[in-house]
Amino acid sequence: MKKAIKIVTIGGGSSYTPELIEGFIKRFEELPIKEIWLVDIEDGKEKLEIVGAMAQRMWDASPYEVKIHTTLNRQEALVDADFVTTQFRVGLLEARIKDERIPSLHGMLGQETNGAGGILKAFRTIPVIKQIVEDMKLYCPNAWLINFTNPSGMITEAVIKAFGWQKCIGLCNVPEISMMKEPEVLGKKRDELTFRFAGLNHFHWHKIFDDEGTELTGKMIANINAKNNGTPANIYSAKFSMEMLKSMNLVPCGYHRYYYNAQEMLEHALEEFAEGGTRAEQMLAVEAALFDLYKNPDLCSKPDQLEKRGGAYYSNAACECISAIYNDKKLHMVVSTQNKGAIPCLDSESIVEVSSIISACGAEPIVWGEMRPAEKGWLQLMKAMEACTIQAAISGDYGMALEAFTLNPLIQSGEEAKAVLDELLVAHEQYLPQFKEKITELKRMGIASKDSIVIDLMAKGF
């Protein structure tokens, strides 16, 4: 009999944690867990205690005896861990507000994982994931790292390529949502369909086949602009061009709207911003309501309100991935992993988001083959942008950061882009020690956001 396992969740005070616990409870018969450690930082202590208590109630209401531990000591938690999951947000939602407000005020897209906000999130997060990897090398050298922290593809690439931790798989809920919603659109059950995905995190395409091998991609494309089409809740459903999609014969992910419908998405985002602020500000209210629910001592199951968060359903991916490794399932999943030739136009060592077979050996990508010229060009551009972002996050090279901004299709290059970068660097000073010298120079020059909400957040220590 295989040993029971220890799981550690970094960012354990997240509002998403009850969904993760629900996934583990559902799979306990195939995934015997002896203990779960939820780890967070001092600023998240109260939320960690609330979530930890609820997580324990969820287990106590189940037929299984699993102990929840909460701690602010990451090293203590990591000792002899079998699986480590990461779901943290450096700077909390307040940092996301700055990521979204500052570009918006310059007439650019304010979005947490795409455009300027996504790059700054990577700048803040990559140094922290490096510290986590260094701790894992000391305290749990055989553990798997299952990353859900965004931008997931870039974080996973930093872990594997830059920091040398090979036992890492990156996850995203976007493919999972597609595979949940699209069968209904096609009048099929999920197990009657075969999905094949290829691309990058938040930038993939897929094809669909039925159980007789007949391709249904075109049928899904014909319904791509209908409701309940698999687009995540946090993305405005601008209409895709049917002529272009029919030519591609590929189903794009919801995030492609930011690139294929850039003008419409920007106009809608700026309109929403003018009317009600950023999505991050909206999510603060959603999160506060969730934690009010979690405080209820009688609540012992995941509330439906959690599905309003953009990352809903990720436990299906996170828990199933862990089970597939533990049980050597050889299961099809869509994950971020090393390319290994699956997409020939990208380096073999690059991290891609592709259909893979998950087993005790980790993720083995399924070969997609050659991309058409447009998709090939998009992927090479986006991968170059990611590589510049990762290098800048590690080195603090300001010129490299500007290169990442210039490459990103959602950032208008030139002096306005530089102004956005400079304001974001100053606004996030406490989370960007690698850029300390440049930020000091910018502050001497009087660079700072003039937005009252950003100024207020900084005054409060965020």
CSV table of C-alpha atoms in Angstrom, one decimal:
chain,number,residue,atom,x,y,z
A,1,MET,CA,0.0,0.0,0.0
A,2,LYS,CA,1.3,3.4,-0.9
A,3,LYS,CA,2.1,5.8,1.9
A,4,ALA,CA,-0.3,8.6,2.9
A,5,ILE,CA,0.8,12.0,1.7
A,6,LYS,CA,1.5,15.4,3.1
A,7,ILE,CA,0.3,18.4,1.1
A,8,VAL,CA,1.5,22.0,1.7
A,9,THR,CA,-0.4,25.0,0.2
A,10,ILE,CA,1.5,28.3,-0.1
A,11,GLY,CA,-1.1,31.0,0.0
A,12,GLY,CA,-3.3,28.9,2.2
A,13,GLY,CA,-5.3,31.9,3.3
A,14,SER,CA,-6.7,32.4,-0.2
A,15,SER,CA,-10.4,32.5,-0.7
A,16,TYR,CA,-9.9,29.6,-3.2
A,17,THR,CA,-8.7,27.2,-0.6
A,18,PRO,CA,-12.1,25.7,0.3
A,19,GLU,CA,-12.4,24.6,-3.4
A,20,LEU,CA,-9.1,22.9,-3.1
A,21,ILE,CA,-10.2,21.1,0.1
A,22,GLU,CA,-13.4,20.1,-1.6
A,23,GLY,CA,-11.4,18.5,-4.4
A,24,PHE,CA,-9.2,16.6,-2.0
A,25,ILE,CA,-12.3,15.3,0.0
A,26,LYS,CA,-13.9,14.0,-3.2
A,27,ARG,CA,-10.7,12.1,-4.1
A,28,PHE,CA,-9.7,10.8,-0.7
A,29,GLU,CA,-10.3,7.2,-1.5
A,30,GLU,CA,-7.7,7.4,-4.3
A,31,LEU,CA,-5.6,10.1,-2.6
A,32,PRO,CA,-5.1,9.3,1.1
A,33,ILE,CA,-3.9,12.5,2.7
A,34,LYS,CA,-2.6,12.4,6.3
A,35,GLU,CA,-2.1,16.2,6.7
A,36,ILE,CA,-2.5,19.5,5.0
A,37,TRP,CA,-0.4,22.5,5.9
A,38,LEU,CA,-1.8,26.0,4.9
A,39,VAL,CA,1.0,28.6,4.8
A,40,ASP,CA,0.7,32.4,4.5
A,41,ILE,CA,2.4,35.6,5.5
A,42,GLU,CA,1.9,37.9,8.4
A,43,ASP,CA,-0.5,40.2,6.5
A,44,GLY,CA,-2.7,37.2,5.7
A,45,LYS,CA,-2.7,35.8,9.2
A,46,GLU,CA,-6.4,36.6,9.9
A,47,LYS,CA,-7.6,35.1,6.6
A,48,LEU,CA,-5.4,32.1,7.2
A,49,GLU,CA,-7.0,31.4,10.5
A,50,ILE,CA,-10.5,31.8,9.1
A,51,VAL,CA,-9.8,29.6,6.1
A,52,GLY,CA,-7.9,27.0,8.2
A,53,ALA,CA,-10.9,26.7,10.6
A,54,MET,CA,-13.3,26.2,7.7
A,55,ALA,CA,-11.0,23.7,6.0
A,56,GLN,CA,-11.0,21.7,9.2
A,57,ARG,CA,-14.8,21.8,9.4
A,58,MET,CA,-15.0,20.5,5.9
A,59,TRP,CA,-12.8,17.5,6.7
A,60,ASP,CA,-14.7,17.0,10.0
A,61,ALA,CA,-18.0,16.8,8.1
A,62,SER,CA,-16.5,14.2,5.8
A,63,PRO,CA,-15.9,10.5,6.7
A,64,TYR,CA,-12.1,11.1,6.8
A,65,GLU,CA,-9.7,12.2,9.5
A,66,VAL,CA,-7.3,14.8,8.1
A,67,LYS,CA,-5.6,17.4,10.2
A,68,ILE,CA,-5.3,20.9,8.9
A,69,HIS,CA,-2.2,22.9,10.1
A,70,THR,CA,-1.9,26.6,9.7
A,71,THR,CA,1.4,28.5,9.9
A,72,LEU,CA,3.4,31.6,8.9
A,73,ASN,CA,6.6,29.5,8.9
A,74,ARG,CA,7.0,28.1,5.4
A,75,GLN,CA,10.1,26.1,6.3
A,76,GLU,CA,8.3,24.3,9.1
A,77,ALA,CA,5.5,23.4,6.8
A,78,LEU,CA,7.7,22.1,4.0
A,79,VAL,CA,9.5,19.4,6.0
A,80,ASP,CA,8.9,16.1,4.2
A,81,ALA,CA,6.1,17.4,2.0
A,82,ASP,CA,5.0,15.2,-0.9
A,83,PHE,CA,3.2,17.9,-2.9
A,84,VAL,CA,3.4,21.7,-2.6
A,85,THR,CA,0.8,23.8,-4.3
A,86,THR,CA,1.2,27.5,-4.8
A,87,GLN,CA,-1.7,30.0,-5.1
A,88,PHE,CA,-0.3,33.2,-3.6
A,89,ARG,CA,-0.6,36.8,-4.8
A,90,VAL,CA,2.4,39.1,-3.8
A,91,GLY,CA,0.9,42.3,-2.6
A,92,LEU,CA,-2.6,40.8,-2.2
A,93,LEU,CA,-5.5,42.2,-4.2
A,94,GLU,CA,-4.4,45.7,-3.4
A,95,ALA,CA,-1.4,45.1,-5.7
A,96,ARG,CA,-3.7,44.0,-8.4
A,97,ILE,CA,-5.7,47.2,-8.1
A,98,LYS,CA,-2.5,49.2,-8.8
A,99,ASP,CA,-1.7,46.8,-11.8
A,100,GLU,CA,-5.1,47.6,-13.2
A,101,ARG,CA,-5.6,51.2,-12.4
A,102,ILE,CA,-2.3,52.6,-13.6
A,103,PRO,CA,-2.4,51.3,-17.1
A,104,SER,CA,-6.1,52.2,-17.4
A,105,LEU,CA,-5.4,55.8,-16.5
A,106,HIS,CA,-3.0,55.9,-19.4
A,107,GLY,CA,-5.6,54.5,-21.8
A,108,MET,CA,-4.2,51.0,-21.8
A,109,LEU,CA,-5.6,47.6,-20.8
A,110,GLY,CA,-5.6,47.1,-17.0
A,111,GLN,CA,-5.7,43.3,-16.6
A,112,GLU,CA,-4.0,41.1,-14.0
A,113,THR,CA,-2.2,38.6,-16.2
A,114,ASN,CA,-2.1,40.3,-19.6
A,115,GLY,CA,-0.4,43.5,-20.6
A,116,ALA,CA,1.4,45.7,-18.2
A,117,GLY,CA,-0.3,44.3,-15.1
A,118,GLY,CA,0.7,40.7,-16.0
A,119,ILE,CA,4.3,41.7,-16.4
A,120,LEU,CA,4.4,43.5,-13.1
A,121,LYS,CA,2.8,40.5,-11.4
A,122,ALA,CA,5.6,38.4,-12.8
A,123,PHE,CA,8.2,40.9,-11.5
A,124,ARG,CA,6.8,40.6,-8.0
A,125,THR,CA,6.2,36.9,-8.0
A,126,ILE,CA,9.3,35.3,-9.6
A,127,PRO,CA,11.7,36.3,-6.7
A,128,VAL,CA,9.3,34.8,-4.2
A,129,ILE,CA,8.9,31.5,-6.1
A,130,LYS,CA,12.7,31.4,-6.1
A,131,GLN,CA,12.7,31.5,-2.3
A,132,ILE,CA,10.1,28.8,-2.2
A,133,VAL,CA,12.2,26.5,-4.5
A,134,GLU,CA,15.3,27.1,-2.4
A,135,ASP,CA,13.4,26.1,0.7
A,136,MET,CA,12.0,23.0,-1.1
A,137,LYS,CA,15.6,21.9,-2.0
A,138,LEU,CA,16.4,21.9,1.7
A,139,TYR,CA,13.2,20.6,3.3
A,140,CYS,CA,11.4,18.4,0.7
A,141,PRO,CA,13.8,17.6,-2.2
A,142,ASN,CA,11.5,14.9,-3.6
A,143,ALA,CA,8.3,16.9,-3.6
A,144,TRP,CA,6.2,17.9,-6.7
A,145,LEU,CA,5.5,21.6,-7.1
A,146,ILE,CA,2.0,22.2,-8.5
A,147,ASN,CA,1.8,25.9,-9.5
A,148,PHE,CA,-1.4,27.8,-9.9
A,149,THR,CA,0.1,31.2,-9.1
A,150,ASN,CA,-0.3,33.6,-12.1
A,151,PRO,CA,1.1,34.3,-14.6
A,152,SER,CA,1.2,30.5,-14.4
A,153,GLY,CA,3.3,29.8,-17.5
A,154,MET,CA,6.0,32.3,-16.7
A,155,ILE,CA,6.2,31.2,-13.1
A,156,THR,CA,6.5,27.6,-14.1
A,157,GLU,CA,9.2,28.5,-16.7
A,158,ALA,CA,11.2,30.3,-14.0
A,159,VAL,CA,10.9,27.4,-11.6
A,160,ILE,CA,12.1,24.8,-14.1
A,161,LYS,CA,14.5,26.7,-16.4
A,162,ALA,CA,15.9,29.4,-14.2
A,163,PHE,CA,15.8,27.7,-10.7
A,164,GLY,CA,16.3,24.1,-11.7
A,165,TRP,CA,13.3,22.4,-10.1
A,166,GLN,CA,12.2,19.9,-12.6
A,167,LYS,CA,9.4,18.3,-10.7
A,168,CYS,CA,7.0,21.2,-11.4
A,169,ILE,CA,3.7,21.4,-13.3
A,170,GLY,CA,1.8,24.6,-14.0
A,171,LEU,CA,-2.0,24.7,-14.0
A,172,CYS,CA,-4.7,27.0,-15.2
A,173,ASN,CA,-8.5,26.7,-14.9
A,174,VAL,CA,-9.1,28.1,-18.4
A,175,PRO,CA,-8.7,24.7,-20.3
A,176,GLU,CA,-10.7,23.0,-17.5
A,177,ILE,CA,-13.6,25.5,-18.0
A,178,SER,CA,-13.5,24.8,-21.8
A,179,MET,CA,-13.7,21.1,-21.3
A,180,MET,CA,-16.5,21.5,-18.8
A,181,LYS,CA,-18.7,23.8,-20.8
A,182,GLU,CA,-18.1,22.8,-24.4
A,183,PRO,CA,-19.5,19.3,-24.3
A,184,GLU,CA,-23.0,20.8,-23.5
A,185,VAL,CA,-22.7,23.1,-26.5
A,186,LEU,CA,-21.9,20.2,-28.7
A,187,GLY,CA,-24.7,18.0,-27.3
A,188,LYS,CA,-22.1,15.5,-25.9
A,189,LYS,CA,-20.8,14.3,-22.6
A,190,ARG,CA,-17.2,15.1,-21.7
A,191,ASP,CA,-16.1,11.4,-21.9
A,192,GLU,CA,-17.4,11.3,-25.4
A,193,LEU,CA,-14.9,13.9,-26.6
A,194,THR,CA,-11.2,14.2,-27.1
A,195,PHE,CA,-9.6,17.6,-26.6
A,196,ARG,CA,-6.2,18.6,-27.9
A,197,PHE,CA,-4.7,21.9,-26.7
A,198,ALA,CA,-1.5,23.7,-27.6
A,199,GLY,CA,0.0,27.1,-27.0
A,200,LEU,CA,1.0,29.1,-23.9
A,201,ASN,CA,-0.8,29.9,-20.7
A,202,HIS,CA,-3.7,32.2,-21.4
A,203,PHE,CA,-2.7,31.9,-25.1
A,204,HIS,CA,-3.7,28.4,-26.4
A,205,TRP,CA,-5.9,27.0,-29.0
A,206,HIS,CA,-7.6,23.6,-29.2
A,207,LYS,CA,-9.3,21.1,-31.4
A,208,ILE,CA,-12.2,18.7,-30.5
A,209,PHE,CA,-13.0,15.2,-31.7
A,210,ASP,CA,-15.9,12.8,-30.9
A,211,ASP,CA,-15.5,9.2,-29.8
A,212,GLU,CA,-15.4,8.0,-33.5
A,213,GLY,CA,-12.6,10.4,-34.4
A,214,THR,CA,-14.8,12.9,-36.2
A,215,GLU,CA,-13.5,16.4,-35.8
A,216,LEU,CA,-16.0,18.8,-34.1
A,217,THR,CA,-13.8,21.9,-34.0
A,218,GLY,CA,-15.9,23.6,-36.7
A,219,LYS,CA,-19.1,23.0,-34.9
A,220,MET,CA,-17.7,24.5,-31.7
A,221,ILE,CA,-16.4,27.5,-33.7
A,222,ALA,CA,-19.9,28.0,-35.1
A,223,ASN,CA,-21.1,28.4,-31.4
A,224,ILE,CA,-18.1,30.4,-30.1
A,225,ASN,CA,-20.0,33.6,-29.7
A,226,ALA,CA,-23.0,32.0,-27.9
A,227,LYS,CA,-23.5,32.2,-24.2
A,228,ASN,CA,-21.9,29.6,-21.8
A,229,ASN,CA,-19.2,28.9,-24.4
A,230,GLY,CA,-16.4,28.3,-21.9
A,231,THR,CA,-15.2,31.8,-21.5
A,232,PRO,CA,-14.1,32.5,-17.9
A,233,ALA,CA,-16.3,34.8,-15.9
A,234,ASN,CA,-13.7,37.6,-15.7
A,235,ILE,CA,-13.5,38.1,-19.5
A,236,TYR,CA,-15.8,40.2,-21.6
A,237,SER,CA,-17.2,38.2,-24.4
A,238,ALA,CA,-16.4,40.4,-27.4
A,239,LYS,CA,-17.5,38.7,-30.7
A,240,PHE,CA,-14.8,36.7,-32.5
A,241,SER,CA,-14.6,37.1,-36.3
A,242,MET,CA,-16.2,34.0,-37.7
A,243,GLU,CA,-14.3,34.3,-41.0
A,244,MET,CA,-11.0,34.2,-39.2
A,245,LEU,CA,-11.8,31.3,-36.9
A,246,LYS,CA,-13.2,29.2,-39.8
A,247,SER,CA,-9.9,29.8,-41.6
A,248,MET,CA,-7.9,28.9,-38.5
A,249,ASN,CA,-10.1,25.9,-37.7
A,250,LEU,CA,-8.9,26.2,-34.1
A,251,VAL,CA,-10.9,27.1,-31.0
A,252,PRO,CA,-9.2,30.0,-29.3
A,253,CYS,CA,-9.2,30.5,-25.5
A,254,GLY,CA,-11.2,33.3,-24.0
A,255,TYR,CA,-8.0,35.4,-23.4
A,256,HIS,CA,-7.4,35.6,-27.1
A,257,ARG,CA,-10.2,38.2,-27.2
A,258,TYR,CA,-7.6,40.6,-25.8
A,259,TYR,CA,-5.5,40.1,-28.9
A,260,TYR,CA,-8.0,39.3,-31.7
A,261,ASN,CA,-10.4,42.0,-30.5
A,262,ALA,CA,-8.0,44.4,-28.9
A,263,GLN,CA,-9.9,47.6,-29.7
A,264,GLU,CA,-13.3,46.3,-28.5
A,265,MET,CA,-11.8,44.8,-25.3
A,266,LEU,CA,-9.8,48.0,-24.5
A,267,GLU,CA,-12.9,50.2,-25.0
A,268,HIS,CA,-15.0,47.9,-22.8
A,269,ALA,CA,-12.4,47.8,-20.1
A,270,LEU,CA,-11.9,51.5,-20.0
A,271,GLU,CA,-15.7,52.0,-20.0
A,272,GLU,CA,-16.0,49.6,-17.0
A,273,PHE,CA,-13.1,51.3,-15.3
A,274,ALA,CA,-14.8,54.8,-15.7
A,275,GLU,CA,-18.1,53.5,-14.4
A,276,GLY,CA,-17.0,51.2,-11.5
A,277,GLY,CA,-13.3,51.0,-11.1
A,278,THR,CA,-11.2,47.9,-11.7
A,279,ARG,CA,-12.2,44.2,-11.5
A,280,ALA,CA,-9.7,44.0,-8.6
A,281,GLU,CA,-11.8,46.5,-6.6
A,282,GLN,CA,-14.9,44.5,-7.4
A,283,MET,CA,-13.1,41.3,-6.2
A,284,LEU,CA,-12.2,42.9,-2.9
A,285,ALA,CA,-15.9,43.1,-2.2
A,286,VAL,CA,-16.5,39.5,-3.4
A,287,GLU,CA,-13.6,38.3,-1.3
A,288,ALA,CA,-14.9,40.2,1.8
A,289,ALA,CA,-18.3,38.6,1.4
A,290,LEU,CA,-16.7,35.1,1.1
A,291,PHE,CA,-14.7,35.6,4.2
A,292,ASP,CA,-17.8,36.7,6.1
A,293,LEU,CA,-19.3,33.4,5.0
A,294,TYR,CA,-16.2,31.4,6.0
A,295,LYS,CA,-16.5,32.8,9.5
A,296,ASN,CA,-19.8,31.0,10.0
A,297,PRO,CA,-19.0,28.1,12.4
A,298,ASP,CA,-21.9,26.1,10.8
A,299,LEU,CA,-20.5,26.4,7.2
A,300,CYS,CA,-18.7,23.2,6.3
A,301,SER,CA,-18.9,23.2,2.5
A,302,LYS,CA,-17.7,25.4,-0.4
A,303,PRO,CA,-20.2,28.3,-0.9
A,304,ASP,CA,-21.6,28.8,-4.4
A,305,GLN,CA,-20.4,32.4,-4.3
A,306,LEU,CA,-16.9,31.2,-4.9
A,307,GLU,CA,-17.7,30.6,-8.5
A,308,LYS,CA,-17.8,34.3,-9.1
A,309,ARG,CA,-14.1,34.4,-8.8
A,310,GLY,CA,-12.2,34.1,-12.2
A,311,GLY,CA,-10.2,31.1,-10.9
A,312,ALA,CA,-13.3,29.0,-10.1
A,313,TYR,CA,-13.0,25.2,-10.7
A,314,TYR,CA,-9.2,25.1,-10.5
A,315,SER,CA,-9.4,22.4,-7.8
A,316,ASN,CA,-10.6,20.0,-10.5
A,317,ALA,CA,-7.2,20.5,-12.2
A,318,ALA,CA,-5.0,20.8,-9.1
A,319,CYS,CA,-6.4,17.8,-7.2
A,320,GLU,CA,-6.7,15.6,-10.3
A,321,CYS,CA,-3.1,16.4,-11.3
A,322,ILE,CA,-1.8,15.4,-7.9
A,323,SER,CA,-3.9,12.2,-8.0
A,324,ALA,CA,-2.6,11.4,-11.5
A,325,ILE,CA,1.0,11.6,-10.3
A,326,TYR,CA,0.4,9.7,-7.1
A,327,ASN,CA,-1.6,6.9,-8.8
A,328,ASP,CA,0.3,6.9,-12.1
A,329,LYS,CA,-3.0,7.4,-13.9
A,330,LYS,CA,-1.5,8.3,-17.3
A,331,LEU,CA,-4.3,10.8,-17.6
A,332,HIS,CA,-4.9,13.5,-20.2
A,333,MET,CA,-4.7,17.0,-18.8
A,334,VAL,CA,-3.8,20.4,-20.1
A,335,VAL,CA,-0.8,21.7,-18.2
A,336,SER,CA,2.2,24.0,-18.4
A,337,THR,CA,5.3,21.9,-18.9
A,338,GLN,CA,8.5,21.7,-21.0
A,339,ASN,CA,7.8,21.7,-24.7
A,340,LYS,CA,10.0,18.7,-25.6
A,341,GLY,CA,9.2,19.2,-29.3
A,342,ALA,CA,5.4,19.2,-28.9
A,343,ILE,CA,5.3,22.6,-30.6
A,344,PRO,CA,8.2,22.6,-33.1
A,345,CYS,CA,8.4,26.4,-33.5
A,346,LEU,CA,9.4,26.9,-29.9
A,347,ASP,CA,12.5,25.8,-28.0
A,348,SER,CA,12.4,22.3,-26.5
A,349,GLU,CA,13.1,23.7,-23.0
A,350,SER,CA,10.4,26.4,-23.2
A,351,ILE,CA,7.3,26.0,-21.1
A,352,VAL,CA,4.2,25.6,-23.1
A,353,GLU,CA,0.5,24.8,-22.2
A,354,VAL,CA,-0.4,21.6,-24.0
A,355,SER,CA,-2.4,18.4,-23.7
A,356,SER,CA,-0.2,16.1,-21.7
A,357,ILE,CA,-0.2,12.6,-20.2
A,358,ILE,CA,0.2,12.9,-16.4
A,359,SER,CA,1.8,9.9,-14.7
A,360,ALA,CA,4.1,9.2,-11.8
A,361,CYS,CA,6.8,10.6,-14.1
A,362,GLY,CA,5.1,14.0,-14.4
A,363,ALA,CA,3.8,15.5,-17.6
A,364,GLU,CA,4.6,14.1,-21.0
A,365,PRO,CA,3.4,16.6,-23.7
A,366,ILE,CA,1.4,15.3,-26.6
A,367,VAL,CA,2.9,16.4,-29.9
A,368,TRP,CA,0.8,19.0,-31.7
A,369,GLY,CA,3.0,19.5,-34.8
A,370,GLU,CA,3.6,22.5,-37.0
A,371,MET,CA,1.6,25.6,-36.4
A,372,ARG,CA,0.1,27.7,-39.2
A,373,PRO,CA,2.0,30.9,-40.0
A,374,ALA,CA,-0.2,33.3,-37.9
A,375,GLU,CA,-0.3,31.0,-34.8
A,376,LYS,CA,3.5,30.4,-35.2
A,377,GLY,CA,4.2,34.1,-35.3
A,378,TRP,CA,2.0,34.8,-32.3
A,379,LEU,CA,3.6,32.1,-30.2
A,380,GLN,CA,7.2,33.2,-31.0
A,381,LEU,CA,6.3,36.8,-30.2
A,382,MET,CA,4.6,35.9,-26.9
A,383,LYS,CA,7.3,33.5,-25.8
A,384,ALA,CA,10.0,36.2,-26.5
A,385,MET,CA,8.0,38.6,-24.3
A,386,GLU,CA,7.8,36.0,-21.6
A,387,ALA,CA,11.5,35.3,-21.7
A,388,CYS,CA,12.3,39.1,-21.4
A,389,THR,CA,9.9,39.3,-18.5
A,390,ILE,CA,11.5,36.4,-16.6
A,391,GLN,CA,15.0,37.7,-17.2
A,392,ALA,CA,14.0,41.2,-16.0
A,393,ALA,CA,12.2,39.8,-12.9
A,394,ILE,CA,15.4,37.9,-11.9
A,395,SER,CA,18.0,40.5,-12.8
A,396,GLY,CA,16.2,43.8,-12.2
A,397,ASP,CA,17.4,44.9,-15.7
A,398,TYR,CA,15.3,48.0,-16.5
A,399,GLY,CA,16.2,47.9,-20.2
A,400,MET,CA,15.0,44.3,-20.4
A,401,ALA,CA,11.8,45.3,-18.6
A,402,LEU,CA,11.2,47.9,-21.4
A,403,GLU,CA,11.9,45.2,-24.0
A,404,ALA,CA,9.1,43.1,-22.4
A,405,PHE,CA,6.8,46.1,-22.5
A,406,THR,CA,7.7,46.8,-26.1
A,407,LEU,CA,7.0,43.2,-27.2
A,408,ASN,CA,3.7,42.9,-25.4
A,409,PRO,CA,0.9,43.5,-28.0
A,410,LEU,CA,-1.4,45.0,-25.3
A,411,ILE,CA,1.0,47.8,-24.4
A,412,GLN,CA,1.3,50.8,-26.7
A,413,SER,CA,5.0,51.2,-27.1
A,414,GLY,CA,6.9,54.5,-26.7
A,415,GLU,CA,7.0,57.2,-24.0
A,416,GLU,CA,3.5,56.3,-22.7
A,417,ALA,CA,4.5,52.7,-22.1
A,418,LYS,CA,7.7,53.9,-20.3
A,419,ALA,CA,5.5,56.1,-18.1
A,420,VAL,CA,3.3,53.1,-17.2
A,421,LEU,CA,6.3,51.0,-16.4
A,422,ASP,CA,7.9,53.7,-14.3
A,423,GLU,CA,4.7,54.4,-12.3
A,424,LEU,CA,4.1,50.7,-11.7
A,425,LEU,CA,7.7,50.2,-10.5
A,426,VAL,CA,7.4,53.0,-8.0
A,427,ALA,CA,3.9,51.9,-6.9
A,428,HIS,CA,5.2,48.4,-6.1
A,429,GLU,CA,8.5,49.5,-4.6
A,430,GLN,CA,8.3,47.2,-1.5
A,431,TYR,CA,7.8,44.1,-3.7
A,432,LEU,CA,10.6,44.8,-6.2
A,433,PRO,CA,14.0,44.8,-4.4
A,434,GLN,CA,15.7,43.8,-7.7
A,435,PHE,CA,14.7,47.2,-9.2
A,436,LYS,CA,15.8,49.2,-6.1
A,437,GLU,CA,18.4,51.3,-7.8
A,438,LYS,CA,16.1,52.2,-10.7
A,439,ILE,CA,13.2,52.9,-8.4
A,440,THR,CA,15.3,55.3,-6.3
A,441,GLU,CA,16.3,57.1,-9.5
A,442,LEU,CA,12.7,57.4,-10.6
A,443,LYS,CA,11.6,58.7,-7.3
A,444,ARG,CA,14.3,61.4,-7.4
A,445,MET,CA,12.9,62.4,-10.8
A,446,GLY,CA,9.4,62.8,-9.1
A,447,ILE,CA,7.9,59.8,-10.9
A,448,ALA,CA,4.7,58.6,-9.1
A,449,SER,CA,1.1,57.8,-9.9
A,450,LYS,CA,-1.2,60.7,-9.4
A,451,ASP,CA,-4.2,58.5,-8.9
A,452,SER,CA,-5.8,59.1,-5.5
A,453,ILE,CA,-6.6,55.4,-4.9
A,454,VAL,CA,-3.0,54.3,-5.7
A,455,ILE,CA,-1.7,57.0,-3.4
A,456,ASP,CA,-4.0,55.9,-0.6
A,457,LEU,CA,-3.1,52.2,-1.0
A,458,MET,CA,0.6,53.1,-0.7
A,459,ALA,CA,0.0,55.3,2.3
A,460,LYS,CA,-1.7,52.3,3.9
A,461,GLY,CA,1.4,50.2,3.4
A,462,PHE,CA,0.3,48.3,0.3
